[in-house]
Amino acid sequence: MSLALAPLDVSVEVEANLPCRKFDPDLWFSDSPAELELAKSLCGDCPLRVECLAGAVERAEPWGVWGGEIFERGAVVPRKRPRGRPRKEDLARDAALRVEAEARLAASGLSDSRNTVRLAA
């Protein structure tokens, strides 16, 4: 069957309400930590958040915000650090955020042995 004759995707109506379709797509791939945090917050109420995150984990997305998580070099990172050497308090906060990210992934059912998620250290 050709693509022209393929049945309509039911999710077409849903896509109009997805944050990544409403806002500038560059927001999800920004270099700015503040913009990435904004993109993460916009993903919070998305009806496809879990599926988006699962797909990104499966593909080992190299970068961007997917399913409310930040990916960098194929790993989930708790937050994008600004350029330069991190301060000691930032390292402690990163450790706490890493635990929080692991908990969110576990709650989404993405931390089982079948879908091993690599978290950046």
Short mmCIF file of C-alpha atoms in Angstrom, two decimals:
data_model
loop_
_atom_site.label_atom_id
_atom_site.label_comp_id
_atom_site.label_asym_id
_atom_site.label_seq_id
_atom_site.Cartn_x
_atom_site.Cartn_y
_atom_site.Cartn_z
CA MET A 1 0.00 0.00 0.00
CA SER A 2 1.34 3.42 -0.86
CA LEU A 3 1.66 6.20 1.69
CA ALA A 4 -0.94 8.23 -0.22
CA LEU A 5 -3.52 5.51 0.48
CA ALA A 6 -2.52 4.87 4.09
CA PRO A 7 -5.31 5.39 6.64
CA LEU A 8 -5.35 8.69 8.50
CA ASP A 9 -3.46 8.72 11.76
CA VAL A 10 -5.86 9.25 14.67
CA SER A 11 -3.21 11.24 16.55
CA VAL A 12 -3.30 14.06 13.97
CA GLU A 13 -5.89 15.89 16.09
CA VAL A 14 -3.84 15.31 19.24
CA GLU A 15 -0.69 16.74 17.63
CA ALA A 16 -2.27 20.18 17.50
CA ASN A 17 -2.20 20.24 21.33
CA LEU A 18 1.38 19.06 21.75
CA PRO A 19 3.71 21.72 23.19
CA CYS A 20 6.48 20.82 20.74
CA ARG A 21 4.03 21.58 17.90
CA LYS A 22 2.73 24.85 19.39
CA PHE A 23 6.03 26.51 20.31
CA ASP A 24 9.28 27.13 18.44
CA PRO A 25 10.94 23.73 17.89
CA ASP A 26 14.37 25.30 18.50
CA LEU A 27 13.40 25.66 22.17
CA TRP A 28 13.78 21.88 22.61
CA PHE A 29 17.30 21.98 21.15
CA SER A 30 18.60 25.20 22.69
CA ASP A 31 22.09 25.75 24.07
CA SER A 32 20.66 27.85 26.89
CA PRO A 33 20.03 25.95 30.15
CA ALA A 34 17.10 28.27 30.97
CA GLU A 35 15.40 27.58 27.64
CA LEU A 36 15.85 23.82 28.07
CA GLU A 37 14.25 24.03 31.52
CA LEU A 38 11.33 25.88 29.94
CA ALA A 39 11.00 23.13 27.31
CA LYS A 40 11.07 20.48 30.07
CA SER A 41 8.29 22.28 31.93
CA LEU A 42 6.17 22.52 28.77
CA CYS A 43 6.47 18.74 28.35
CA GLY A 44 4.97 18.16 31.80
CA ASP A 45 1.32 18.02 30.70
CA CYS A 46 1.91 16.53 27.26
CA PRO A 47 -0.29 13.48 26.58
CA LEU A 48 2.55 11.78 24.68
CA ARG A 49 5.33 12.50 27.21
CA VAL A 50 5.93 8.86 28.20
CA GLU A 51 5.93 7.62 24.60
CA CYS A 52 8.23 10.46 23.54
CA LEU A 53 10.67 9.66 26.34
CA ALA A 54 10.58 5.92 25.59
CA GLY A 55 11.32 6.56 21.92
CA ALA A 56 14.20 8.89 22.76
CA VAL A 57 15.70 6.32 25.14
CA GLU A 58 15.35 3.59 22.51
CA ARG A 59 17.02 5.76 19.86
CA ALA A 60 19.63 7.11 22.30
CA GLU A 61 18.86 10.65 21.13
CA PRO A 62 22.10 12.63 20.95
CA TRP A 63 20.67 15.87 22.35
CA GLY A 64 17.56 17.91 23.06
CA VAL A 65 14.53 17.69 25.34
CA TRP A 66 12.48 14.55 24.83
CA GLY A 67 9.58 13.52 27.05
CA GLY A 68 10.48 16.14 29.64
CA GLU A 69 14.10 15.02 30.03
CA ILE A 70 17.30 16.55 28.67
CA PHE A 71 19.46 14.29 26.51
CA GLU A 72 23.11 14.99 25.90
CA ARG A 73 25.33 12.57 23.95
CA GLY A 74 22.66 9.88 24.21
CA ALA A 75 22.34 10.09 28.02
CA VAL A 76 19.73 11.69 30.24
CA VAL A 77 21.18 14.63 32.17
CA PRO A 78 19.40 16.26 35.11
CA ARG A 79 20.11 19.75 33.80
CA LYS A 80 22.31 21.38 31.22
CA ARG A 81 25.21 23.12 32.85
CA PRO A 82 26.37 26.48 31.62
CA ARG A 83 29.80 26.74 30.05
CA GLY A 84 32.83 26.75 32.30
CA ARG A 85 33.90 24.87 35.38
CA PRO A 86 31.02 23.94 37.71
CA ARG A 87 30.93 25.25 41.28
CA LYS A 88 30.94 22.79 44.15
CA GLU A 89 27.33 23.58 45.09
CA ASP A 90 26.34 22.94 41.46
CA LEU A 91 27.91 19.48 41.64
CA ALA A 92 25.90 18.67 44.78
CA ARG A 93 22.70 19.93 43.14
CA ASP A 94 23.46 17.85 40.03
CA ALA A 95 23.76 14.73 42.18
CA ALA A 96 20.35 15.42 43.73
CA LEU A 97 18.82 16.13 40.33
CA ARG A 98 20.32 12.91 38.94
CA VAL A 99 18.49 10.94 41.66
CA GLU A 100 15.28 12.81 40.80
CA ALA A 101 15.71 12.03 37.07
CA GLU A 102 16.26 8.35 37.88
CA ALA A 103 13.06 8.35 39.94
CA ARG A 104 11.08 9.94 37.09
CA LEU A 105 12.42 7.37 34.64
CA ALA A 106 11.54 4.54 37.05
CA ALA A 107 8.03 5.97 37.50
CA SER A 108 7.64 6.02 33.72
CA GLY A 109 8.63 2.36 33.59
CA LEU A 110 11.76 3.07 31.54
CA SER A 111 14.40 1.88 33.97
CA ASP A 112 13.89 -1.87 33.61
CA SER A 113 16.56 -4.15 32.16
CA ARG A 114 14.94 -4.10 28.72
CA ASN A 115 15.28 -0.32 28.35
CA THR A 116 18.49 0.54 30.09
CA VAL A 117 18.78 4.30 30.35
CA ARG A 118 22.21 5.78 30.64
CA LEU A 119 22.39 8.73 32.98
CA ALA A 120 25.30 11.07 32.58
CA ALA A 121 27.62 11.29 35.55
#
